Amino acid sequence: MCRVCGGTVSEFFDFGNQPLSDAFPRPEEIRDEFFFRLAVGICEDCSMVQLVEEVPRDRMFHEDYPYHSSGSVGMRAHFEQTARELIETELTGPDPFIVEIGSNDGVMLGTVNQAGIRHLGVEPSGGVAKLARAGGVRVRNDFFEQSSATEIRAADGPADVIFAANTICHIPYLDSIFRGVDALLAPQGVFVFEDPYLGDIVELNTFDQIYDEHFYLFSVSSVRAAARRFGFELVDVRRLPVHGGEVRYTIAREGVRPVRPAVGELARQEHEQGLVEPSTFERFGTDVKRICGELVDLLRTVRAEGKRTVGYGATAKSATVTNYCGIGPDLIEAVYDTTPAKHGRLMPGSHIPVHSATEFREPYPDYAVLFAWNHAEEIMAKETGFRESGGRWIRYVPGVEIF
Ligand code: DWN
Ligand code: SAH
Ligand code: ZN
């Protein structure tokens, strides 16, 4: 049943049993790994693309949540720019107030704080919340939902902006989110959020954007329908180049802001692309199977030649690739990553060891699968030595390629 409208969800792809994408077990912990059925479908009524099974939120977002948003120079720049734009366009009144849902380590609110603007991050994962606080950001260590939003409204007053990046798509209870936004948002305020875009996912075959935390894959048509359902209106959209293609949605209370032409334009484009047609998802499913087959064939071929292959970036996304394609330590000997909390741990489900990125060069392998393909430019720029040593990168989206 659709988590937004109660309609029928028609399943279009089943990735089978999958582990939690951000739970990196120690070797002695692999017996206790949690698995669930990762399958995705589309609502026949409101066109919302969503997971068929839901993972309890406390299993994913807790004290030891390992993802640190500030780990990428590119994303730090993106969020600094985002904060500046919000400050210049929306936070212009006498004592403006901004709330961020899923503020993580303070990557966006840090800039807001430095500008001396009243703010609050709402972040359930304790470890990253502490990092944000250490940087001077005010954080409520909690899940955003109707009840916490109502308490924030009572304590701090109405918010001019409620912002979220890569977080709303993580929250199955969208009804409670919208009721919370209704309780907290100022009458003329905006709810702005950005998440991976369904249009880019099906276009570029970025099937690894589908994992436990990404409960929804949003499109303009599904977000517009959801906003309407809860008394809001989608008033603007903007495509973003980050994380392989996202859309930033701006939502206001119904009738208070003009609807920008971009909304209708992107909705029309989705219609022309056949974005919510069953044939689109059939083609996507066929491509996913083909890509996995080609990737495994390539990894087997280079292993048969006696070459060493590793992974680069222990991303949440890579859990779907390794587990769906059946790639283990036999094909990828280790994954290198800059996040200290992932070092000395194993990749979820596949149990490939994770090592510090500083060990990537000791000595360089022959091939490296770029799991953090969304940070390709940044990584290529700092790992030039790998190419110079004769190493080759492998990518698997939009197709399998040595480059
Ligand atoms: O939606 C989400 C996004 C924003 O972040 C969350 N559900 C979880 C997480 O997803 P992810 O792990 O797929 O995100 P990234 O940003 O693709 O992760 C990059 C990984 O690669 C991190 O573990 C850090 C690492 N890395 C690295 O080793 N060297 C990253 C960069 C930029 C580098 O140079
Ligand atoms: N905004 C950051 C973090 C994205 S990771 C960025 O774009 O990089 C998703 C974050 O959402 C995690 O830090 C997680 O703890 C948080 N989160 C998950 N469910 C939440 C909820 N219901 N309310 C607030 N934050 C939530
Ligand atoms: Zn629906």
Short mmCIF file of C-alpha atoms and ligand atoms in Angstrom, two decimals:
data_model
loop_
_atom_site.label_atom_id
_atom_site.label_comp_id
_atom_site.label_asym_id
_atom_site.label_seq_id
_atom_site.Cartn_x
_atom_site.Cartn_y
_atom_site.Cartn_z
CA MET A 1 0.00 0.00 0.00
CA CYS A 2 1.29 3.50 -0.90
CA ARG A 3 2.86 5.28 2.11
CA VAL A 4 1.50 8.61 0.82
CA CYS A 5 -2.01 8.02 -0.52
CA GLY A 6 -2.93 4.44 0.40
CA GLY A 7 -3.13 3.41 -3.28
CA THR A 8 -1.80 0.20 -4.80
CA VAL A 9 1.98 -0.01 -5.27
CA SER A 10 2.99 -1.95 -8.33
CA GLU A 11 6.44 -3.50 -7.73
CA PHE A 12 8.89 -3.18 -10.63
CA PHE A 13 12.24 -4.43 -9.31
CA ASP A 14 13.34 -6.82 -6.57
CA PHE A 15 16.97 -6.63 -5.37
CA GLY A 16 16.40 -9.55 -3.01
CA ASN A 17 17.74 -9.69 0.54
CA GLN A 18 19.94 -6.72 1.34
CA PRO A 19 21.78 -5.57 4.46
CA LEU A 20 21.60 -2.09 5.99
CA SER A 21 23.68 0.02 3.61
CA ASP A 22 25.43 2.05 6.32
CA ALA A 23 26.04 -0.74 8.87
CA PHE A 24 29.71 -1.69 8.50
CA PRO A 25 30.20 -4.70 10.80
CA ARG A 26 33.38 -5.68 12.61
CA PRO A 27 34.47 -9.22 11.64
CA GLU A 28 33.00 -10.60 14.90
CA GLU A 29 29.63 -8.93 14.21
CA ILE A 30 28.71 -10.49 10.85
CA ARG A 31 26.47 -13.12 12.46
CA ASP A 32 24.11 -10.37 13.67
CA GLU A 33 23.68 -8.53 10.36
CA PHE A 34 20.14 -7.33 9.63
CA PHE A 35 18.65 -8.13 6.21
CA PHE A 36 15.42 -7.05 4.53
CA ARG A 37 13.85 -7.45 1.10
CA LEU A 38 14.82 -4.47 -1.06
CA ALA A 39 12.12 -4.05 -3.68
CA VAL A 40 10.81 -0.92 -5.37
CA GLY A 41 7.48 -0.03 -6.91
CA ILE A 42 5.31 2.82 -8.16
CA CYS A 43 1.92 3.89 -6.78
CA GLU A 44 -0.75 3.41 -9.42
CA ASP A 45 -2.66 6.41 -8.05
CA CYS A 46 -0.17 9.15 -7.07
CA SER A 47 2.92 7.88 -9.01
CA MET A 48 5.16 7.97 -5.94
CA VAL A 49 8.08 5.55 -6.40
CA GLN A 50 8.85 3.87 -3.07
CA LEU A 51 10.31 0.82 -1.37
CA VAL A 52 7.93 -2.03 -0.73
CA GLU A 53 9.42 -2.88 2.69
CA GLU A 54 10.36 -0.36 5.37
CA VAL A 55 13.38 -0.67 7.70
CA PRO A 56 12.76 0.62 11.28
CA ARG A 57 14.34 4.09 11.48
CA ASP A 58 16.39 3.44 14.66
CA ARG A 59 18.25 0.62 12.90
CA MET A 60 19.56 3.12 10.34
CA PHE A 61 19.90 6.46 12.16
CA HIS A 62 21.62 6.23 15.53
CA GLU A 63 24.69 7.23 17.53
CA ASP A 64 27.08 5.46 15.12
CA TYR A 65 25.60 6.55 11.76
CA PRO A 66 28.86 6.66 9.77
CA TYR A 67 28.12 9.12 6.92
CA HIS A 68 29.73 12.53 7.37
CA SER A 69 28.42 15.07 4.88
CA SER A 70 31.55 17.24 5.14
CA GLY A 71 33.71 14.42 3.75
CA SER A 72 33.53 15.84 0.24
CA VAL A 73 35.00 19.19 -0.80
CA GLY A 74 32.41 19.43 -3.59
CA MET A 75 29.48 18.90 -1.24
CA ARG A 76 30.89 21.43 1.25
CA ALA A 77 30.96 24.02 -1.55
CA HIS A 78 27.45 23.07 -2.67
CA PHE A 79 25.99 23.56 0.82
CA GLU A 80 27.88 26.79 1.46
CA GLN A 81 26.37 28.14 -1.75
CA THR A 82 22.92 26.82 -0.76
CA ALA A 83 23.13 28.55 2.63
CA ARG A 84 24.17 31.84 0.99
CA GLU A 85 21.25 31.68 -1.44
CA LEU A 86 18.74 31.02 1.34
CA ILE A 87 20.20 33.86 3.39
CA GLU A 88 19.94 36.28 0.46
CA THR A 89 16.50 35.28 -0.78
CA GLU A 90 14.45 34.00 2.15
CA LEU A 91 16.13 34.91 5.44
CA THR A 92 15.84 38.65 4.95
CA GLY A 93 13.34 39.64 7.69
CA PRO A 94 14.17 41.20 11.10
CA ASP A 95 14.93 37.97 13.04
CA PRO A 96 14.80 35.12 10.52
CA PHE A 97 14.74 31.48 11.64
CA ILE A 98 15.72 28.39 9.64
CA VAL A 99 15.27 24.74 10.59
CA GLU A 100 17.19 21.98 8.85
CA ILE A 101 15.89 18.41 8.84
CA GLY A 102 18.84 15.96 8.76
CA SER A 103 21.57 18.53 9.44
CA ASN A 104 24.21 15.77 9.86
CA ASP A 105 27.62 17.27 10.81
CA GLY A 106 26.46 20.84 10.16
CA VAL A 107 27.71 21.06 6.58
CA MET A 108 24.95 23.56 5.63
CA LEU A 109 24.05 25.20 8.96
CA GLY A 110 27.71 26.04 9.67
CA THR A 111 27.48 28.89 7.13
CA VAL A 112 24.12 30.01 8.56
CA ASN A 113 25.64 30.05 12.05
CA GLN A 114 28.62 32.09 10.90
CA ALA A 115 26.20 34.64 9.45
CA GLY A 116 24.67 34.97 12.94
CA ILE A 117 21.26 33.72 11.82
CA ARG A 118 18.89 31.92 14.21
CA HIS A 119 18.77 28.24 13.27
CA LEU A 120 18.10 24.72 14.49
CA GLY A 121 19.23 21.40 13.07
CA VAL A 122 17.05 18.36 13.73
CA GLU A 123 19.28 15.30 13.57
CA PRO A 124 18.57 11.86 15.10
CA SER A 125 22.09 10.46 14.61
CA GLY A 126 23.98 11.37 17.78
CA GLY A 127 27.56 11.16 16.52
CA VAL A 128 27.14 13.57 13.62
CA ALA A 129 24.90 15.84 15.75
CA LYS A 130 27.83 16.17 18.21
CA LEU A 131 30.19 17.16 15.39
CA ALA A 132 27.78 19.89 14.29
CA ARG A 133 27.52 21.20 17.86
CA ALA A 134 31.29 21.26 18.14
CA GLY A 135 31.22 23.62 15.15
CA GLY A 136 28.80 25.98 16.91
CA VAL A 137 25.59 24.75 15.25
CA ARG A 138 22.45 24.42 17.40
CA VAL A 139 21.03 20.89 17.13
CA ARG A 140 18.06 18.98 18.50
CA ASN A 141 19.11 15.29 18.60
CA ASP A 142 15.77 13.92 17.42
CA PHE A 143 13.73 12.72 14.47
CA PHE A 144 11.71 15.40 12.69
CA GLU A 145 8.02 14.46 12.74
CA GLN A 146 4.75 16.12 13.70
CA SER A 147 5.35 15.96 17.48
CA SER A 148 8.95 17.30 17.47
CA ALA A 149 7.97 20.03 14.97
CA THR A 150 5.12 21.15 17.24
CA GLU A 151 7.52 21.40 20.18
CA ILE A 152 10.02 23.42 18.15
CA ARG A 153 7.24 25.83 17.09
CA ALA A 154 6.24 26.31 20.74
CA ALA A 155 9.83 26.93 21.89
CA ASP A 156 11.32 28.90 18.96
CA GLY A 157 8.40 30.32 17.00
CA PRO A 158 7.64 29.90 13.29
CA ALA A 159 10.37 29.03 10.77
CA ASP A 160 10.85 31.13 7.63
CA VAL A 161 12.63 28.24 5.93
CA ILE A 162 12.54 24.51 6.58
CA PHE A 163 15.37 22.94 4.58
CA ALA A 164 16.41 19.34 4.00
CA ALA A 165 18.98 17.72 1.70
CA ASN A 166 19.08 14.00 1.06
CA THR A 167 16.78 13.44 4.01
CA ILE A 168 13.08 13.73 3.08
CA CYS A 169 13.46 10.76 0.71
CA HIS A 170 14.72 8.81 3.77
CA ILE A 171 11.47 9.27 5.70
CA PRO A 172 8.53 6.93 4.93
CA TYR A 173 6.08 8.86 7.18
CA LEU A 174 5.65 11.78 4.77
CA ASP A 175 2.21 12.58 6.27
CA SER A 176 3.79 13.33 9.66
CA ILE A 177 6.51 15.40 7.94
CA PHE A 178 3.96 17.59 6.15
CA ARG A 179 1.88 17.98 9.34
CA GLY A 180 5.09 18.96 11.13
CA VAL A 181 5.91 21.48 8.41
CA ASP A 182 2.35 22.82 8.73
CA ALA A 183 2.83 23.27 12.50
CA LEU A 184 6.26 24.92 12.22
CA LEU A 185 6.37 26.94 8.99
CA ALA A 186 5.55 30.68 9.01
CA PRO A 187 2.50 31.60 6.87
CA GLN A 188 4.71 32.93 4.02
CA GLY A 189 7.58 30.50 4.66
CA VAL A 190 9.04 27.85 2.35
CA PHE A 191 9.84 24.18 2.74
CA VAL A 192 12.84 23.47 0.48
CA PHE A 193 14.25 20.01 -0.04
CA GLU A 194 16.59 18.30 -2.51
CA ASP A 195 16.87 14.58 -3.21
CA PRO A 196 18.03 12.19 -5.96
CA TYR A 197 15.78 12.64 -8.99
CA LEU A 198 13.87 9.69 -10.43
CA GLY A 199 14.31 11.15 -13.93
CA ASP A 200 18.11 10.95 -13.60
CA ILE A 201 18.03 7.53 -11.93
CA VAL A 202 16.11 5.87 -14.78
CA GLU A 203 17.96 7.86 -17.46
CA LEU A 204 21.46 7.09 -16.15
CA ASN A 205 20.69 3.61 -14.72
CA THR A 206 21.96 4.70 -11.31
CA PHE A 207 20.25 1.75 -9.68
CA ASP A 208 22.57 1.96 -6.65
CA GLN A 209 20.56 5.01 -5.52
CA ILE A 210 18.08 2.38 -4.36
CA TYR A 211 18.90 1.12 -0.83
CA ASP A 212 17.31 1.00 2.62
CA GLU A 213 17.71 4.72 3.44
CA HIS A 214 16.32 5.91 0.10
CA PHE A 215 12.69 5.04 0.74
CA TYR A 216 11.34 7.40 -1.95
CA LEU A 217 12.60 8.25 -5.44
CA PHE A 218 10.90 11.59 -6.05
CA SER A 219 9.68 13.14 -9.29
CA VAL A 220 7.92 16.44 -9.93
CA SER A 221 4.60 14.69 -10.50
CA SER A 222 4.75 12.65 -7.28
CA VAL A 223 5.99 15.53 -5.10
CA ARG A 224 3.38 17.89 -6.55
CA ALA A 225 0.61 15.40 -5.73
CA ALA A 226 1.95 14.79 -2.21
CA ALA A 227 2.18 18.52 -1.46
CA ARG A 228 -1.42 19.06 -2.59
CA ARG A 229 -2.64 16.23 -0.42
CA PHE A 230 -1.38 18.03 2.69
CA GLY A 231 -2.54 21.56 1.79
CA PHE A 232 0.71 22.73 0.19
CA GLU A 233 1.80 23.66 -3.30
CA LEU A 234 4.95 22.87 -5.29
CA VAL A 235 5.99 26.37 -6.40
CA ASP A 236 9.48 25.86 -7.83
CA VAL A 237 11.90 23.15 -8.93
CA ARG A 238 15.55 23.24 -9.93
CA ARG A 239 17.76 20.45 -11.21
CA LEU A 240 21.07 20.05 -9.36
CA PRO A 241 24.21 18.26 -10.58
CA VAL A 242 25.13 16.78 -7.16
CA HIS A 243 24.95 13.06 -6.24
CA GLY A 244 24.36 12.07 -9.86
CA GLY A 245 21.38 14.38 -10.42
CA GLU A 246 18.91 15.78 -7.92
CA VAL A 247 15.95 18.14 -7.88
CA ARG A 248 15.44 20.92 -5.34
CA TYR A 249 11.72 21.31 -4.60
CA THR A 250 10.30 24.51 -3.10
CA ILE A 251 6.95 24.11 -1.37
CA ALA A 252 4.71 26.80 0.11
CA ARG A 253 1.27 26.90 1.67
CA GLU A 254 -1.37 26.72 -1.02
CA GLY A 255 -1.93 30.01 -2.84
CA VAL A 256 0.69 32.13 -1.06
CA ARG A 257 3.39 32.10 -3.76
CA PRO A 258 3.28 32.18 -7.54
CA VAL A 259 4.06 28.83 -9.19
CA ARG A 260 7.21 29.19 -11.27
CA PRO A 261 7.16 28.00 -14.91
CA ALA A 262 9.94 25.48 -14.13
CA VAL A 263 7.39 23.27 -12.34
CA GLY A 264 5.18 22.84 -15.38
CA GLU A 265 8.19 22.53 -17.69
CA LEU A 266 9.80 19.67 -15.76
CA ALA A 267 6.42 17.96 -15.30
CA ARG A 268 5.92 18.11 -19.07
CA GLN A 269 9.39 16.73 -19.65
CA GLU A 270 8.62 13.82 -17.30
CA HIS A 271 5.49 13.11 -19.29
CA GLU A 272 7.43 13.09 -22.57
CA GLN A 273 10.13 10.88 -21.01
CA GLY A 274 7.37 8.43 -20.01
CA LEU A 275 8.74 8.65 -16.51
CA VAL A 276 5.79 6.97 -14.83
CA GLU A 277 5.04 4.46 -17.62
CA PRO A 278 5.46 0.74 -16.81
CA SER A 279 7.60 0.27 -19.94
CA THR A 280 10.18 2.73 -18.54
CA PHE A 281 10.64 0.63 -15.42
CA GLU A 282 10.77 -2.59 -17.43
CA ARG A 283 13.61 -1.14 -19.51
CA PHE A 284 15.33 0.06 -16.32
CA GLY A 285 15.10 -3.44 -14.79
CA THR A 286 16.54 -5.04 -17.92
CA ASP A 287 19.45 -2.57 -17.88
CA VAL A 288 20.18 -3.19 -14.19
CA LYS A 289 20.48 -6.94 -14.80
CA ARG A 290 22.66 -6.39 -17.87
CA ILE A 291 24.98 -3.97 -16.02
CA CYS A 292 25.45 -6.39 -13.11
CA GLY A 293 26.20 -9.23 -15.52
CA GLU A 294 28.78 -7.13 -17.39
CA LEU A 295 30.42 -5.88 -14.19
CA VAL A 296 30.83 -9.36 -12.75
CA ASP A 297 32.17 -10.67 -16.11
CA LEU A 298 34.75 -7.88 -16.23
CA LEU A 299 35.86 -8.46 -12.62
CA ARG A 300 36.21 -12.22 -13.28
CA THR A 301 38.18 -11.61 -16.47
CA VAL A 302 40.73 -9.31 -14.84
CA ARG A 303 41.07 -11.64 -11.87
CA ALA A 304 41.74 -14.54 -14.28
CA GLU A 305 44.55 -12.39 -15.72
CA GLY A 306 46.03 -12.24 -12.22
CA LYS A 307 45.28 -8.53 -11.73
CA ARG A 308 44.37 -6.85 -8.41
CA THR A 309 41.01 -5.05 -8.20
CA VAL A 310 39.80 -2.84 -5.33
CA GLY A 311 36.84 -0.52 -4.70
CA TYR A 312 37.02 3.24 -4.09
CA GLY A 313 34.45 4.83 -1.71
CA ALA A 314 32.57 2.61 0.79
CA THR A 315 29.32 4.29 -0.18
CA ALA A 316 25.84 3.33 1.02
CA LYS A 317 25.06 2.90 -2.68
CA SER A 318 27.74 0.22 -3.10
CA ALA A 319 25.87 -2.13 -0.76
CA THR A 320 23.22 -2.56 -3.48
CA VAL A 321 25.85 -3.17 -6.18
CA THR A 322 27.96 -5.70 -4.27
CA ASN A 323 25.03 -7.61 -2.78
CA TYR A 324 22.76 -7.64 -5.83
CA CYS A 325 25.58 -8.54 -8.24
CA GLY A 326 27.12 -11.02 -5.78
CA ILE A 327 30.54 -9.34 -5.58
CA GLY A 328 32.65 -10.39 -2.59
CA PRO A 329 36.31 -10.30 -1.47
CA ASP A 330 37.11 -12.84 -4.20
CA LEU A 331 36.48 -10.18 -6.89
CA ILE A 332 37.23 -6.94 -4.99
CA GLU A 333 39.93 -7.41 -2.39
CA ALA A 334 39.30 -4.22 -0.36
CA VAL A 335 37.49 -0.86 -0.51
CA TYR A 336 39.35 2.38 0.28
CA ASP A 337 37.52 5.27 1.96
CA THR A 338 38.33 8.47 3.88
CA THR A 339 35.78 7.93 6.68
CA PRO A 340 37.55 6.83 9.91
CA ALA A 341 34.37 5.14 11.27
CA LYS A 342 34.38 2.73 8.29
CA HIS A 343 38.05 1.66 8.62
CA GLY A 344 38.78 -1.82 9.94
CA ARG A 345 35.17 -2.75 9.26
CA LEU A 346 33.60 -4.88 6.54
CA MET A 347 31.29 -3.82 3.73
CA PRO A 348 27.68 -4.69 4.61
CA GLY A 349 26.65 -8.13 3.36
CA SER A 350 29.59 -8.63 0.99
CA HIS A 351 32.20 -8.49 3.82
CA ILE A 352 34.87 -6.87 1.67
CA PRO A 353 37.34 -5.18 4.10
CA VAL A 354 37.33 -1.37 4.24
CA HIS A 355 40.67 0.43 4.60
CA SER A 356 41.78 4.04 4.86
CA ALA A 357 42.11 5.87 1.54
CA THR A 358 45.71 6.66 2.49
CA GLU A 359 46.52 2.94 2.01
CA PHE A 360 45.19 2.91 -1.57
CA ARG A 361 48.71 3.53 -2.90
CA GLU A 362 50.52 0.85 -0.87
CA PRO A 363 50.98 -0.40 -3.58
CA TYR A 364 48.45 0.77 -6.16
CA PRO A 365 46.16 -1.98 -7.51
CA ASP A 366 45.61 -2.65 -11.24
CA TYR A 367 41.91 -1.72 -11.23
CA ALA A 368 39.65 0.34 -8.95
CA VAL A 369 35.86 0.25 -9.12
CA LEU A 370 34.64 3.79 -8.50
CA PHE A 371 31.77 3.24 -6.06
CA ALA A 372 31.77 6.98 -5.22
CA TRP A 373 31.06 7.80 -8.89
CA ASN A 374 29.17 10.93 -7.80
CA HIS A 375 32.49 12.39 -6.55
CA ALA A 376 34.42 11.32 -9.66
CA GLU A 377 35.98 14.72 -10.41
CA GLU A 378 37.17 15.28 -6.85
CA ILE A 379 38.61 11.77 -6.59
CA MET A 380 40.30 11.81 -10.04
CA ALA A 381 41.94 15.11 -9.12
CA LYS A 382 43.53 13.77 -5.96
CA GLU A 383 44.34 10.23 -7.13
CA THR A 384 46.31 11.15 -10.26
CA GLY A 385 49.13 8.86 -9.03
CA PHE A 386 46.95 5.83 -9.61
CA ARG A 387 46.64 6.53 -13.33
CA GLU A 388 50.32 7.40 -13.54
CA SER A 389 51.20 4.01 -12.02
CA GLY A 390 49.24 2.34 -14.83
CA GLY A 391 46.04 1.80 -12.79
CA ARG A 392 42.64 1.93 -14.49
CA TRP A 393 39.27 3.03 -13.12
CA ILE A 394 36.13 0.94 -13.63
CA ARG A 395 32.67 2.45 -13.59
CA TYR A 396 29.30 0.74 -13.84
CA VAL A 397 26.85 3.63 -14.35
CA PRO A 398 25.43 4.55 -16.80
CA GLY A 399 27.19 1.43 -18.17
CA VAL A 400 30.22 -0.75 -17.41
CA GLU A 401 33.41 0.84 -18.69
CA ILE A 402 37.15 0.96 -18.05
CA PHE A 403 38.16 4.61 -18.22
O1 DWN B 1 21.62 10.06 0.92
C1 DWN B 1 22.67 9.83 1.48
C2 DWN B 1 23.91 10.47 0.97
C3 DWN B 1 23.83 11.97 0.98
O2 DWN B 1 25.03 10.08 1.70
C4 DWN B 1 22.77 8.95 2.67
N1 DWN B 1 21.66 8.02 2.67
C5 DWN B 1 24.05 8.18 2.80
C6 DWN B 1 25.18 8.71 1.98
O3 DWN B 1 25.23 7.95 0.77
P1 DWN B 1 26.62 7.47 0.15
O4 DWN B 1 27.42 6.79 1.22
O5 DWN B 1 26.32 6.71 -1.06
O6 DWN B 1 27.21 8.93 -0.15
P2 DWN B 1 28.51 9.44 -0.90
O7 DWN B 1 28.59 10.89 -0.70
O8 DWN B 1 28.56 8.96 -2.29
O9 DWN B 1 29.69 8.73 -0.09
C7 DWN B 1 30.99 8.89 -0.48
C8 DWN B 1 31.90 7.93 0.30
O10 DWN B 1 33.17 7.97 -0.30
C9 DWN B 1 32.05 8.33 1.75
O11 DWN B 1 32.18 7.16 2.55
C10 DWN B 1 33.36 9.11 1.74
C11 DWN B 1 34.12 8.48 0.62
N2 DWN B 1 35.02 9.40 -0.10
C12 DWN B 1 36.35 9.08 -0.25
O12 DWN B 1 36.79 8.02 0.22
N3 DWN B 1 37.16 9.97 -0.90
C13 DWN B 1 34.49 10.53 -0.62
C14 DWN B 1 35.30 11.44 -1.29
C15 DWN B 1 34.75 12.70 -1.87
C16 DWN B 1 36.69 11.14 -1.42
O13 DWN B 1 37.47 11.90 -2.00
N1 SAH B 2 21.79 16.70 4.82
C1 SAH B 2 23.00 15.93 4.77
C2 SAH B 2 22.82 14.51 5.37
C3 SAH B 2 22.16 13.50 4.51
S1 SAH B 2 22.23 11.86 5.22
C4 SAH B 2 23.54 15.84 3.36
O1 SAH B 2 22.84 16.15 2.41
O2 SAH B 2 24.68 15.44 3.20
C5 SAH B 2 20.59 11.75 5.88
C6 SAH B 2 20.51 12.36 7.28
O3 SAH B 2 19.12 12.40 7.67
C7 SAH B 2 21.23 11.55 8.35
O4 SAH B 2 22.11 12.39 9.04
C8 SAH B 2 20.09 11.03 9.22
O5 SAH B 2 20.45 10.84 10.57
C9 SAH B 2 19.02 12.08 9.05
N2 SAH B 2 17.61 11.67 9.27
C10 SAH B 2 17.02 10.49 9.00
N3 SAH B 2 15.72 10.51 9.36
C11 SAH B 2 15.47 11.73 9.88
C12 SAH B 2 14.32 12.38 10.43
N4 SAH B 2 13.15 11.77 10.53
N5 SAH B 2 14.44 13.66 10.87
C13 SAH B 2 15.62 14.31 10.77
N6 SAH B 2 16.75 13.76 10.25
C14 SAH B 2 16.67 12.49 9.82
ZN ZN B 3 0.11 6.86 -3.79
#
